[in-house]
GROMACS .gro file of C-alpha atoms in nm:
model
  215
    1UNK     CA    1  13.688  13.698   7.590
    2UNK     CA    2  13.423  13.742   7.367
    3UNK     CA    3  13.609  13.581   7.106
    4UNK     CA    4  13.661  13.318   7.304
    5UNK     CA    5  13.252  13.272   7.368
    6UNK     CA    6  13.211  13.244   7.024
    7UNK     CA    7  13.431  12.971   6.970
    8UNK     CA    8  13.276  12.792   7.256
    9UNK     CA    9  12.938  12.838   7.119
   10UNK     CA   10  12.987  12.759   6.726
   11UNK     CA   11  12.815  12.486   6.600
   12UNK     CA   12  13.014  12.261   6.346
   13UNK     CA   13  12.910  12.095   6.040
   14UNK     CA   14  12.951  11.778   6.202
   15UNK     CA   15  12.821  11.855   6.484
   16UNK     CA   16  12.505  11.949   6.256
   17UNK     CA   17  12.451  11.553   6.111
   18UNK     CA   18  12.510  11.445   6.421
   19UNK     CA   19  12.238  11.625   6.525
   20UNK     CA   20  12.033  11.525   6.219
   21UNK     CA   21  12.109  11.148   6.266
   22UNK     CA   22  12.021  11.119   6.611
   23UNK     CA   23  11.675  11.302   6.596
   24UNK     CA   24  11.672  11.064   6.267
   25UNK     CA   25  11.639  10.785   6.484
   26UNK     CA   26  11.423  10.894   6.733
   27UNK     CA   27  11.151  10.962   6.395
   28UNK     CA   28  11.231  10.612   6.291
   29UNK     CA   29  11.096  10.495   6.656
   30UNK     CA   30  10.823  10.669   6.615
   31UNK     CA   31  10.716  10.554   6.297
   32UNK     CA   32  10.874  10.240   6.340
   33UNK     CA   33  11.096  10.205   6.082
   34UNK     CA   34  11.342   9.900   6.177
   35UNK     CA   35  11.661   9.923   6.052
   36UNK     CA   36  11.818   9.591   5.848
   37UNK     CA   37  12.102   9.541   6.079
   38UNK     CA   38  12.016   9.307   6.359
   39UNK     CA   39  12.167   9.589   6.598
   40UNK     CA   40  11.920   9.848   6.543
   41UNK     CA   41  11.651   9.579   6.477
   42UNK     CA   42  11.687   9.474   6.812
   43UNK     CA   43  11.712   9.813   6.997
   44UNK     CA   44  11.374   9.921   6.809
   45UNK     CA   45  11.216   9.549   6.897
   46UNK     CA   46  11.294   9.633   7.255
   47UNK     CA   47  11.177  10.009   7.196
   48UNK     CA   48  10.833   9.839   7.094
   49UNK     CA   49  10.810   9.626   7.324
   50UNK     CA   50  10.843   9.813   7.624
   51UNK     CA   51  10.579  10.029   7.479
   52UNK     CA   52  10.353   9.789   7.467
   53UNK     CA   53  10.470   9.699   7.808
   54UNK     CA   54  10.364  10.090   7.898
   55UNK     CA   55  10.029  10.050   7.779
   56UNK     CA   56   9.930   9.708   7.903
   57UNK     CA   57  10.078   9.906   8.220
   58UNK     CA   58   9.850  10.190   8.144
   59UNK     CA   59   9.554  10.070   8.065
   60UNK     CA   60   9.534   9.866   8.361
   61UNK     CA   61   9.629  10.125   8.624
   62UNK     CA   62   9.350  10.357   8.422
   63UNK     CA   63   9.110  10.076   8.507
   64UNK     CA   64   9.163   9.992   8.863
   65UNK     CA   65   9.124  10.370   8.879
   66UNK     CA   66   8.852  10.336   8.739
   67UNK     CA   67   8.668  10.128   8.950
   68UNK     CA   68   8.810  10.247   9.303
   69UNK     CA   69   8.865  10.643   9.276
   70UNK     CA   70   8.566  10.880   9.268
   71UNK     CA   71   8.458  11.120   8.977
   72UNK     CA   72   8.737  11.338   9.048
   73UNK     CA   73   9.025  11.134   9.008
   74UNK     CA   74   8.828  10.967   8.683
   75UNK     CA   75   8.862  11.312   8.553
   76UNK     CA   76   9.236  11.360   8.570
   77UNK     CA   77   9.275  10.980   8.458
   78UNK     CA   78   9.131  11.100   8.175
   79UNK     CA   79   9.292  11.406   8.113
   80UNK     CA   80   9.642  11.235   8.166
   81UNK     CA   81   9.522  11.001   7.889
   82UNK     CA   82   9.441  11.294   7.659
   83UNK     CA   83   9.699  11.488   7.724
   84UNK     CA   84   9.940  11.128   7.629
   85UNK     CA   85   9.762  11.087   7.333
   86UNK     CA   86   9.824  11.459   7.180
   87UNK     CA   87  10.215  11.426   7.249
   88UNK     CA   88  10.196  11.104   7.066
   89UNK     CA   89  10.020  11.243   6.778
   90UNK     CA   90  10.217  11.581   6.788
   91UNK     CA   91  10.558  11.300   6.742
   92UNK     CA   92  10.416  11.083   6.458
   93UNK     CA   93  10.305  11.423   6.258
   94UNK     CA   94  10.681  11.569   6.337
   95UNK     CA   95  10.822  11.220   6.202
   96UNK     CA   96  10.646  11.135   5.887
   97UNK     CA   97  10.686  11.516   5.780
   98UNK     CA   98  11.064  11.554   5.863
   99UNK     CA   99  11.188  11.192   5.882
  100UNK     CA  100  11.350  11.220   5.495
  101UNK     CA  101  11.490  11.549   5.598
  102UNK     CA  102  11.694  11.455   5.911
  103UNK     CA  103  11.820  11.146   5.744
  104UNK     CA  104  11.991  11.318   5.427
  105UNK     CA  105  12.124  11.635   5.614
  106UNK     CA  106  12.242  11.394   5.891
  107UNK     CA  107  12.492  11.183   5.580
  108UNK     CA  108  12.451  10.811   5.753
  109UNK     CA  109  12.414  10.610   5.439
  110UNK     CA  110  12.208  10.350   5.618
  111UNK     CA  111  11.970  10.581   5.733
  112UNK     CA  112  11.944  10.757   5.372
  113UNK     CA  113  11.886  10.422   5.244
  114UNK     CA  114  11.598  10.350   5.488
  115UNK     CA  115  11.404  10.639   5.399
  116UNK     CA  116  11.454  10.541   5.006
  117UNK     CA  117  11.320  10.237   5.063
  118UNK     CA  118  11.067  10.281   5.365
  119UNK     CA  119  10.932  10.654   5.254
  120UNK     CA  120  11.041  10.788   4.911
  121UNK     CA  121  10.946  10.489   4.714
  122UNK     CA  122  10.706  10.329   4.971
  123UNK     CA  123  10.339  10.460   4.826
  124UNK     CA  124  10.123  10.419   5.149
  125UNK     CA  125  10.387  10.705   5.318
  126UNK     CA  126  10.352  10.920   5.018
  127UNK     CA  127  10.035  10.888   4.989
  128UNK     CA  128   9.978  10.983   5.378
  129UNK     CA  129  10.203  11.198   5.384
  130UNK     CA  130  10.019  11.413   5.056
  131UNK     CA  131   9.699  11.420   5.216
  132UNK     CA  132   9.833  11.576   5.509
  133UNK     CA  133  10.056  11.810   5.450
  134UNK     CA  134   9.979  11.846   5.065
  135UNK     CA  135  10.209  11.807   4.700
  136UNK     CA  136  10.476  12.097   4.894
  137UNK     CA  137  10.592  11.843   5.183
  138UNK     CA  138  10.647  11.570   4.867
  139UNK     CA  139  10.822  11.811   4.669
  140UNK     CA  140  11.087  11.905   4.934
  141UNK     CA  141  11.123  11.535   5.047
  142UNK     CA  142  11.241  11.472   4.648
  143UNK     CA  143  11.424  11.738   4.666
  144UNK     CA  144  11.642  11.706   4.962
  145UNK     CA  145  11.657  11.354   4.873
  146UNK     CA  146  11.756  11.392   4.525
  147UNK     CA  147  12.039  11.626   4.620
  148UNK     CA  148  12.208  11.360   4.816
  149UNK     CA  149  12.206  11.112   4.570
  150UNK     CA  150  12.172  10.986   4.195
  151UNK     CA  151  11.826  10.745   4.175
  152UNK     CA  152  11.672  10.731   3.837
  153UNK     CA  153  11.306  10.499   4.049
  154UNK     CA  154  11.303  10.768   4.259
  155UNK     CA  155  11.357  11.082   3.963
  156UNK     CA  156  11.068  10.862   3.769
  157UNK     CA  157  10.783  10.824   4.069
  158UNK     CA  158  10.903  11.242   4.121
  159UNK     CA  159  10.795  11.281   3.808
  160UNK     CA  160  10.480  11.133   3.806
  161UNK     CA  161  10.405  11.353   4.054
  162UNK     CA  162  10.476  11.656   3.894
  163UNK     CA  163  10.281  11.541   3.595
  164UNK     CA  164   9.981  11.440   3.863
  165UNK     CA  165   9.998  11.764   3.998
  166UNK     CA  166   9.676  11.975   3.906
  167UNK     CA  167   9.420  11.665   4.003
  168UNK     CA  168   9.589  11.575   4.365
  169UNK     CA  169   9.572  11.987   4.423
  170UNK     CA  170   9.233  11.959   4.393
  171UNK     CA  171   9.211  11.646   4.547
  172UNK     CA  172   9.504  11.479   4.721
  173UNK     CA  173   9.273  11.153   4.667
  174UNK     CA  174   9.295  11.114   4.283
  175UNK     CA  175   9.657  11.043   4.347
  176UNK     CA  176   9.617  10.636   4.305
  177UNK     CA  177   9.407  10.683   4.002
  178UNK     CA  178   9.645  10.880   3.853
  179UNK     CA  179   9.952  10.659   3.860
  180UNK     CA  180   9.770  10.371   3.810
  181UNK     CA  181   9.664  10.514   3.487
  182UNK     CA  182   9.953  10.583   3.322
  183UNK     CA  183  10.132  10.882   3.500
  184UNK     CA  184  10.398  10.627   3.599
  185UNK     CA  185  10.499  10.450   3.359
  186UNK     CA  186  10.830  10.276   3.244
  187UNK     CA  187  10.718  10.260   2.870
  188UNK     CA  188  11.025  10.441   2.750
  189UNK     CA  189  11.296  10.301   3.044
  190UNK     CA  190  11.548  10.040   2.880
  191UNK     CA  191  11.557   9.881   3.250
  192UNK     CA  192  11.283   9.727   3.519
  193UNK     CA  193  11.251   9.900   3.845
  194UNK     CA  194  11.093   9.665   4.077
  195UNK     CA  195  11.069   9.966   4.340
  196UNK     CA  196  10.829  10.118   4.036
  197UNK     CA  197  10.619   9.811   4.040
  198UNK     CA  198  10.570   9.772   4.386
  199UNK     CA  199  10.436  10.154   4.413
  200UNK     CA  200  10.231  10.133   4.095
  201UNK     CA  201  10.054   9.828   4.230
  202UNK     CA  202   9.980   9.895   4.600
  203UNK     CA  203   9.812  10.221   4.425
  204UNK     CA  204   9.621   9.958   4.256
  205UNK     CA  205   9.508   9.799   4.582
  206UNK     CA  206   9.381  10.086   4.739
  207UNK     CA  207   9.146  10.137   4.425
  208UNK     CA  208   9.080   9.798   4.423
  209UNK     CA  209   8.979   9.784   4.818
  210UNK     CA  210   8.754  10.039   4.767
  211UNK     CA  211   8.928  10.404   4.789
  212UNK     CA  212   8.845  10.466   4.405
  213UNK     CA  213   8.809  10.808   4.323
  214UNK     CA  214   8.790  10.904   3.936
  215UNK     CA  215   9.074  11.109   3.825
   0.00000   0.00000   0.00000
């Protein structure tokens, strides 16, 4: 019998990325990450929409209450709000630090290829995502990334990292500065990586709109 339990109860490697790919979705909501295929494009559209459905919804039910229930309901209006808002933010921290995770343990290719293109080589993530949880949540991102597959844009903008690495310690800020001063580079690569480019540059722009911090 007891053998039996524990055959019941074992959890499977595929049972695992299953696992992985569906909570890989639900981070993608979150963040809203739309996949390319007009499938998932149109199951997150509706996803958003109803949302905003929700909080039109909201908002005006919090107003007529509002204006017709006494202090005491006001109060627990308002505490329902708050107590909304903190699940909300509790999800979007859970997504943008685990998002890359879920997607390469859970194997989907598409999904993998969403968080290449929409986190590991987008810099506004990064960049986010370093100030709040620091260079260790970038590092294992890379990592668990970089195990899954071979990508030489996303080995390079990993390296300027690691070469960035004592001024965003200090300072998660000096990040920009430092790519956009030379830490990433493609001096010595015999091909173009447009990906490269596009991260180098909107480092640019948040110097340029006004986030410049010496590094």
């Amino acid at each position: 019998k007891d053998e039996s339990k524990k055959r019941v109860c074992m959890i499977t490697p595929k049972m695992m990325k299953s696992a992985h790919t569906k909570i890989c979705q639900h981070c993608f909501e979150v963040v809203r990450i739309v996949g390319g295929d007009e499938g998932n494009t149109k199951k997150l559209s509706a996803t958003n929409s109803e949302d905003s459905s929700n909080d039109n919804e909201l908002s005006t039910n919090t107003e007529t209450t509002f204006k017709e229930n006494d202090d005491n309901k006001r109060h627990l209006s308002n505490t329902t709000l708050l107590v909304n808002n903190t699940h909300m933010e509790r999800m979007n921290t859970y997504a943008l630090k685990h998002t890359v995770l879920h997607a390469c343990n859970g194997e989907d290719d598409m999904q993998v290829q969403r968080v290449r293109d929409d986190c590991i080589l987008n810099f506004t993530w990064q960049f986010q995502k370093l100030q709040l949880f620091g260079y260790v949540a970038i590092r294992n991102d890379f990592d668990v990334y970089l195990k899954s597959r071979t990508d030489r844009a996303a080995t390079l903008i990993f390296h300027a990292f690691k070469l960035s690495l004592t001024a965003i310690i200090q300072n998660a800020l000096l990040l920009p500065s430092q790519l956009v001063g030379g830490r990433l580079t493609l001096e010595y690569e015999k091909e173009t990586f447009p990906e490269i480019d596009r991260f180098r540059e909107d480092a640019r722009s948040w110097l340029v709109d006004g986030g410049s911090v010496a590094g």
